PDB file of C-alpha atoms in Angstrom:
ATOM      1  CA  MET A1252      23.223 -10.259  10.284  1.00 67.00           C
ATOM      2  CA  GLN A1253      22.907  -8.382  13.793  1.00 80.00           C
ATOM      3  CA  TYR A1254      20.395 -10.842  15.643  1.00 78.00           C
ATOM      4  CA  PRO A1255      21.079 -14.267  13.907  1.00 83.00           C
ATOM      5  CA  ASP A1256      19.186 -16.223  16.691  1.00 82.00           C
ATOM      6  CA  ILE A1257      15.727 -14.299  16.061  1.00 80.00           C
ATOM      7  CA  GLN A1258      13.229 -16.311  13.911  1.00 82.00           C
ATOM      8  CA  LEU A1259      10.500 -14.051  12.204  1.00 81.00           C
ATOM      9  CA  ASP A1260       7.166 -15.374  11.041  1.00 81.00           C
ATOM     10  CA  LEU A1261       6.022 -13.114   8.625  1.00 81.00           C
ATOM     11  CA  ARG A1262       2.403 -13.111   7.146  1.00 79.00           C
ATOM     12  CA  PHE A1263       1.141 -10.867   4.311  1.00 75.00           C
ATOM     13  CA  SER A1264      -2.764 -10.103   4.053  1.00 73.00           C
ATOM     14  CA  ASN A1265      -4.900  -7.303   2.452  1.00 69.00           C
ATOM     15  CA  ASN A1266      -7.593  -8.907   4.587  1.00 72.00           C
ATOM     16  CA  LEU A1267      -8.025  -6.972   8.090  1.00 74.00           C
ATOM     17  CA  ILE A1268      -7.472  -9.829  10.084  1.00 80.00           C
ATOM     18  CA  ASP A1269      -7.866 -10.110  14.167  1.00 82.00           C
ATOM     19  CA  ILE A1270      -4.204  -9.464  15.103  1.00 83.00           C
ATOM     20  CA  GLU A1271      -5.127 -10.197  18.802  1.00 82.00           C
ATOM     21  CA  LYS A1272      -6.880 -13.481  18.128  1.00 86.00           C
ATOM     22  CA  GLU A1273      -3.889 -14.505  15.868  1.00 87.00           C
ATOM     23  CA  GLY A1274      -1.427 -13.646  18.753  1.00 85.00           C
ATOM     24  CA  ILE A1275       0.572 -11.192  16.321  1.00 87.00           C
ATOM     25  CA  ASP A1276       3.065  -9.168  18.265  1.00 90.00           C
ATOM     26  CA  ILE A1277       3.911  -6.558  15.584  1.00 91.00           C
ATOM     27  CA  ALA A1278       1.363  -5.504  12.787  1.00 90.00           C
ATOM     28  CA  PHE A1279       2.004  -3.027   9.729  1.00 89.00           C
ATOM     29  CA  ARG A1280      -1.009  -1.473   8.302  1.00 86.00           C
ATOM     30  CA  VAL A1281      -2.174   1.140   6.239  1.00 83.00           C
ATOM     31  CA  ARG A1282      -4.551   3.643   7.502  1.00 77.00           C
ATOM     32  CA  ASN A1283      -4.811   3.307  11.374  1.00 65.00           C
ATOM     33  CA  PRO A1284      -8.086   1.211  12.711  1.00 68.00           C
ATOM     34  CA  ALA A1285      -7.964   1.476  16.500  1.00 70.00           C
ATOM     35  CA  ILE A1286      -7.269  -1.636  18.609  1.00 79.00           C
ATOM     36  CA  ASP A1287      -7.838  -1.483  22.580  1.00 80.00           C
ATOM     37  CA  ASN A1288      -4.273  -1.775  24.072  1.00 82.00           C
ATOM     38  CA  TRP A1289      -2.221  -1.396  21.000  1.00 87.00           C
ATOM     39  CA  VAL A1290       0.195   1.240  20.295  1.00 89.00           C
ATOM     40  CA  ILE A1291      -0.188   2.704  16.484  1.00 89.00           C
ATOM     41  CA  ARG A1292       2.857   4.656  15.391  1.00 91.00           C
ATOM     42  CA  GLU A1293       2.966   6.336  12.306  1.00 90.00           C
ATOM     43  CA  LEU A1294       5.935   5.626  10.071  1.00 92.00           C
ATOM     44  CA  LYS A1295       5.017   7.427   6.909  1.00 92.00           C
ATOM     45  CA  LEU A1296       2.023   8.715   4.420  1.00 94.00           C
ATOM     46  CA  THR A1297       1.397   6.474   1.259  1.00 94.00           C
ATOM     47  CA  HIS A1298      -0.279   7.713  -2.008  1.00 97.00           C
ATOM     48  CA  ASN A1299      -1.901   5.463  -4.370  1.00 97.00           C
ATOM     49  CA  LEU A1300      -1.019   6.347  -8.155  1.00 98.00           C
ATOM     50  CA  LEU A1301      -2.516   5.223 -11.319  1.00 98.00           C
ATOM     51  CA  CYS A1302       0.181   3.004 -13.424  1.00 98.00           C
ATOM     52  CA  VAL A1303       0.175   0.800 -16.445  1.00 98.00           C
ATOM     53  CA  HIS A1304       3.027  -1.395 -18.270  1.00 98.00           C
ATOM     54  CA  PRO A1305       5.297   1.598 -20.396  1.00 98.00           C
ATOM     55  CA  ASN A1306       4.070   0.187 -23.670  1.00 97.00           C
ATOM     56  CA  TYR A1307       0.465   0.729 -23.301  1.00 97.00           C
ATOM     57  CA  ASP A1308      -1.161   3.608 -25.334  1.00 95.00           C
ATOM     58  CA  HIS A1309      -2.677   5.938 -22.358  1.00 95.00           C
ATOM     59  CA  GLN A1310      -2.069   9.132 -24.235  1.00 93.00           C
ATOM     60  CA  SER A1311      -5.944   9.488 -24.821  1.00 94.00           C
ATOM     61  CA  ILE A1312      -6.758   9.612 -21.111  1.00 97.00           C
ATOM     62  CA  THR A1313      -6.538  12.980 -19.644  1.00 97.00           C
ATOM     63  CA  HIS A1314      -9.453  12.542 -17.006  1.00 97.00           C
ATOM     64  CA  PRO A1315      -9.602   9.646 -14.333  1.00 98.00           C
ATOM     65  CA  GLU A1316     -13.298   9.307 -15.726  1.00 96.00           C
ATOM     66  CA  GLN A1317     -11.681   7.913 -19.159  1.00 97.00           C
ATOM     67  CA  LEU A1318     -10.453   4.966 -17.511  1.00 97.00           C
ATOM     68  CA  GLU A1319     -13.640   3.226 -17.756  1.00 95.00           C
ATOM     69  CA  GLU A1320     -13.255   1.651 -21.060  1.00 93.00           C
ATOM     70  CA  HIS A1321      -9.497   0.739 -20.454  1.00 97.00           C
ATOM     71  CA  PRO A1322      -8.646  -2.555 -18.888  1.00 98.00           C
ATOM     72  CA  LYS A1323      -7.800  -2.402 -15.194  1.00 98.00           C
ATOM     73  CA  VAL A1324      -6.235  -4.715 -12.595  1.00 98.00           C
ATOM     74  CA  THR A1325      -7.996  -4.253  -9.218  1.00 97.00           C
ATOM     75  CA  CYS A1326      -7.098  -5.462  -5.459  1.00 93.00           C
ATOM     76  CA  VAL A1327      -9.367  -5.975  -2.747  1.00 88.00           C
ATOM     77  CA  GLY A1328      -9.301  -3.379  -0.455  1.00 84.00           C
ATOM     78  CA  LEU A1329      -7.982  -1.098  -3.043  1.00 88.00           C
ATOM     79  CA  VAL A1330     -11.429  -0.123  -4.543  1.00 92.00           C
ATOM     80  CA  PRO A1331     -12.707   2.608  -5.052  1.00 96.00           C
ATOM     81  CA  TRP A1332      -9.892   4.492  -6.498  1.00 97.00           C
ATOM     82  CA  GLN A1333      -9.965   7.652  -4.411  1.00 97.00           C
ATOM     83  CA  LEU A1334      -8.036  10.574  -6.503  1.00 98.00           C
ATOM     84  CA  LYS A1335      -7.371  13.939  -5.988  1.00 98.00           C
ATOM     85  CA  ASN A1336      -5.741  16.386  -8.518  1.00 98.00           C
ATOM     86  CA  GLN A1337      -2.887  17.956  -7.262  1.00 97.00           C
ATOM     87  CA  GLN A1338      -3.064  20.935  -9.183  1.00 97.00           C
ATOM     88  CA  THR A1339      -6.925  21.918  -8.971  1.00 97.00           C
ATOM     89  CA  SER A1340      -7.830  19.957  -5.495  1.00 97.00           C
ATOM     90  CA  GLU A1341     -10.347  18.249  -7.851  1.00 98.00           C
ATOM     91  CA  GLU A1342     -11.708  14.709  -6.036  1.00 98.00           C
ATOM     92  CA  TYR A1343     -12.627  11.855  -8.176  1.00 98.00           C
ATOM     93  CA  SER A1344     -14.113   8.702  -6.912  1.00 97.00           C
ATOM     94  CA  PHE A1345     -13.582   6.010  -9.828  1.00 97.00           C
ATOM     95  CA  ASN A1346     -15.046   2.794  -9.023  1.00 96.00           C
ATOM     96  CA  PRO A1347     -13.457   0.054 -11.838  1.00 96.00           C
ATOM     97  CA  ASN A1348     -16.240  -2.400 -12.667  1.00 93.00           C
ATOM     98  CA  THR A1349     -16.205  -2.569 -16.041  1.00 94.00           C
ATOM     99  CA  HIS A1350     -13.103  -3.913 -18.671  1.00 97.00           C
ATOM    100  CA  VAL A1351     -11.781  -5.541 -15.046  1.00 97.00           C
ATOM    101  CA  ARG A1352      -9.199  -8.232 -16.470  1.00 97.00           C
ATOM    102  CA  LEU A1353      -7.990  -9.091 -13.020  1.00 97.00           C
ATOM    103  CA  GLU A1354      -9.023  -9.212  -9.541  1.00 96.00           C
ATOM    104  CA  VAL A1355      -6.611 -10.199  -6.996  1.00 95.00           C
ATOM    105  CA  ASP A1356      -6.138  -9.893  -3.200  1.00 89.00           C
ATOM    106  CA  GLU A1357      -2.653  -9.336  -3.086  1.00 88.00           C
ATOM    107  CA  ILE A1358      -0.532  -6.174  -3.683  1.00 90.00           C
ATOM    108  CA  GLN A1359       2.329  -7.938  -5.291  1.00 92.00           C
ATOM    109  CA  MET A1360       0.233  -9.852  -7.343  1.00 95.00           C
ATOM    110  CA  MET A1361      -1.624  -6.824  -8.903  1.00 96.00           C
ATOM    111  CA  LYS A1362       2.012  -5.364  -9.569  1.00 97.00           C
ATOM    112  CA  GLN A1363       2.847  -8.295 -11.128  1.00 97.00           C
ATOM    113  CA  ALA A1364       0.116  -7.989 -13.723  1.00 98.00           C
ATOM    114  CA  VAL A1365       0.420  -4.519 -14.527  1.00 98.00           C
ATOM    115  CA  GLU A1366       4.270  -5.161 -15.144  1.00 97.00           C
ATOM    116  CA  SER A1367       3.309  -7.776 -17.427  1.00 97.00           C
ATOM    117  CA  GLY A1368       0.640  -5.424 -19.482  1.00 97.00           C
ATOM    118  CA  VAL A1369      -2.756  -6.698 -18.125  1.00 98.00           C
ATOM    119  CA  GLY A1370      -4.062  -3.357 -17.517  1.00 98.00           C
ATOM    120  CA  ILE A1371      -4.214   0.066 -15.686  1.00 98.00           C
ATOM    121  CA  SER A1372      -3.861  -0.510 -11.562  1.00 98.00           C
ATOM    122  CA  TYR A1373      -4.001   1.930  -8.203  1.00 98.00           C
ATOM    123  CA  ILE A1374      -1.101   1.122  -6.779  1.00 97.00           C
ATOM    124  CA  PRO A1375       0.681   2.356  -3.508  1.00 95.00           C
ATOM    125  CA  ASP A1376       3.745   4.972  -3.986  1.00 96.00           C
ATOM    126  CA  TYR A1377       6.058   2.726  -2.177  1.00 92.00           C
ATOM    127  CA  ILE A1378       5.785  -0.189  -4.686  1.00 94.00           C
ATOM    128  CA  ALA A1379       5.216   1.881  -7.712  1.00 97.00           C
ATOM    129  CA  LEU A1380       7.684   4.554  -7.588  1.00 97.00           C
ATOM    130  CA  PRO A1381      11.138   2.342  -7.513  1.00 97.00           C
ATOM    131  CA  LEU A1382       9.405   0.559 -10.524  1.00 98.00           C
ATOM    132  CA  ILE A1383       8.618   3.819 -12.426  1.00 98.00           C
ATOM    133  CA  GLU A1384      12.072   4.636 -11.985  1.00 98.00           C
ATOM    134  CA  ALA A1385      13.279   1.467 -13.416  1.00 98.00           C
ATOM    135  CA  GLY A1386      11.376   1.580 -16.488  1.00 98.00           C
ATOM    136  CA  LYS A1387       9.149  -1.013 -15.407  1.00 98.00           C
ATOM    137  CA  LEU A1388       6.038   1.013 -14.800  1.00 98.00           C
ATOM    138  CA  LYS A1389       4.304   4.001 -16.293  1.00 98.00           C
ATOM    139  CA  ARG A1390       2.418   6.329 -14.177  1.00 98.00           C
ATOM    140  CA  ILE A1391      -0.565   8.085 -15.867  1.00 97.00           C
ATOM    141  CA  LEU A1392      -2.118  10.914 -14.952  1.00 98.00           C
ATOM    142  CA  PRO A1393       0.462  12.185 -13.070  1.00 97.00           C
ATOM    143  CA  ASP A1394      -1.274  15.163 -11.469  1.00 98.00           C
ATOM    144  CA  TRP A1395      -3.753  12.638  -9.455  1.00 98.00           C
ATOM    145  CA  LYS A1396      -2.966  10.528  -6.704  1.00 98.00           C
ATOM    146  CA  SER A1397      -5.149   9.575  -3.630  1.00 97.00           C
ATOM    147  CA  ASN A1398      -5.004  11.191  -0.721  1.00 95.00           C
ATOM    148  CA  GLY A1399      -2.400  10.576   2.148  1.00 94.00           C
ATOM    149  CA  GLN A1400      -2.864   7.353   4.182  1.00 92.00           C
ATOM    150  CA  PRO A1401      -0.647   6.804   7.409  1.00 91.00           C
ATOM    151  CA  PHE A1402       1.149   3.461   7.173  1.00 90.00           C
ATOM    152  CA  SER A1403       1.643   2.117  10.928  1.00 91.00           C
ATOM    153  CA  ILE A1404       3.399  -0.258  13.057  1.00 91.00           C
ATOM    154  CA  LEU A1405       1.154  -1.602  15.792  1.00 91.00           C
ATOM    155  CA  TYR A1406       2.250  -3.200  18.988  1.00 91.00           C
ATOM    156  CA  ARG A1407       0.815  -4.398  22.250  1.00 86.00           C
ATOM    157  CA  ASP A1408       0.478  -1.528  24.734  1.00 76.00           C
ATOM    158  CA  ARG A1409       2.309  -3.576  27.383  1.00 72.00           C
ATOM    159  CA  LYS A1410       4.983  -3.133  30.362  1.00 79.00           C
ATOM    160  CA  GLN A1411       7.048  -6.388  29.266  1.00 84.00           C
ATOM    161  CA  ILE A1412       7.394  -6.265  25.665  1.00 87.00           C
ATOM    162  CA  PRO A1413       9.667  -9.409  24.699  1.00 88.00           C
ATOM    163  CA  TYR A1414      13.476  -8.333  23.668  1.00 89.00           C
ATOM    164  CA  ARG A1415      13.045  -9.654  20.563  1.00 89.00           C
ATOM    165  CA  VAL A1416       9.868  -7.884  19.587  1.00 91.00           C
ATOM    166  CA  ARG A1417      11.490  -4.497  21.196  1.00 91.00           C
ATOM    167  CA  LEU A1418      14.053  -4.945  18.747  1.00 92.00           C
ATOM    168  CA  LEU A1419      11.891  -5.201  15.650  1.00 91.00           C
ATOM    169  CA  ILE A1420      10.403  -2.204  16.672  1.00 92.00           C
ATOM    170  CA  ASP A1421      13.090  -0.268  17.577  1.00 92.00           C
ATOM    171  CA  HIS A1422      14.877  -1.287  14.035  1.00 90.00           C
ATOM    172  CA  THR A1423      11.484  -0.240  12.144  1.00 91.00           C
ATOM    173  CA  LEU A1424      11.185   3.095  13.931  1.00 92.00           C
ATOM    174  CA  GLN A1425      14.951   3.845  12.952  1.00 91.00           C
ATOM    175  CA  HIS A1426      14.987   3.234   9.749  1.00 87.00           C
ATOM    176  CA  PHE A1427      11.567   5.121   9.132  1.00 86.00           C
ATOM    177  CA  THR A1428      13.208   8.195  10.940  1.00 82.00           C
ATOM    178  CA  ASN A1429      16.394   7.882   8.419  1.00 72.00           C
ATOM    179  CA  VAL A1430      14.142   7.852   5.376  1.00 60.00           C
TER     180      VAL A1430
END
């Protein structure tokens, strides 16, 4: 470990928390809510994909409107499912409100539920793609995904950034330029 004396305090939430009030030095967010006196640096674009357990029979699903009758797993903050067909540019907004087997407020719980076969879900590509490659999830309607949403790092705009905070910012920016 390069900096063993630095201690991190990590908190994960899908809720839009007041990072200023909570005294947070650095935040990572999907989408870019403007915050006065904070620097927002886009790291990459993310897309949400429709995924299901590999054994789920999804062959009859040829359009997002057909998802209505299938079991679903939803996550607070990721509804409605905004989809765009990458071949035809058709856009479809799906609001999963029937046959929802599980609603969670944390993305990793949603992923676990889909891996366990609970239902279909709308999962960020940075979580879904490695699991699809490993055979733990299957993508359905592969021509459909969300529009790109910026994944950004936010930090206070100030002249005297603590050294430990500057190190994490620099490490993060270096990591995402090498991706």
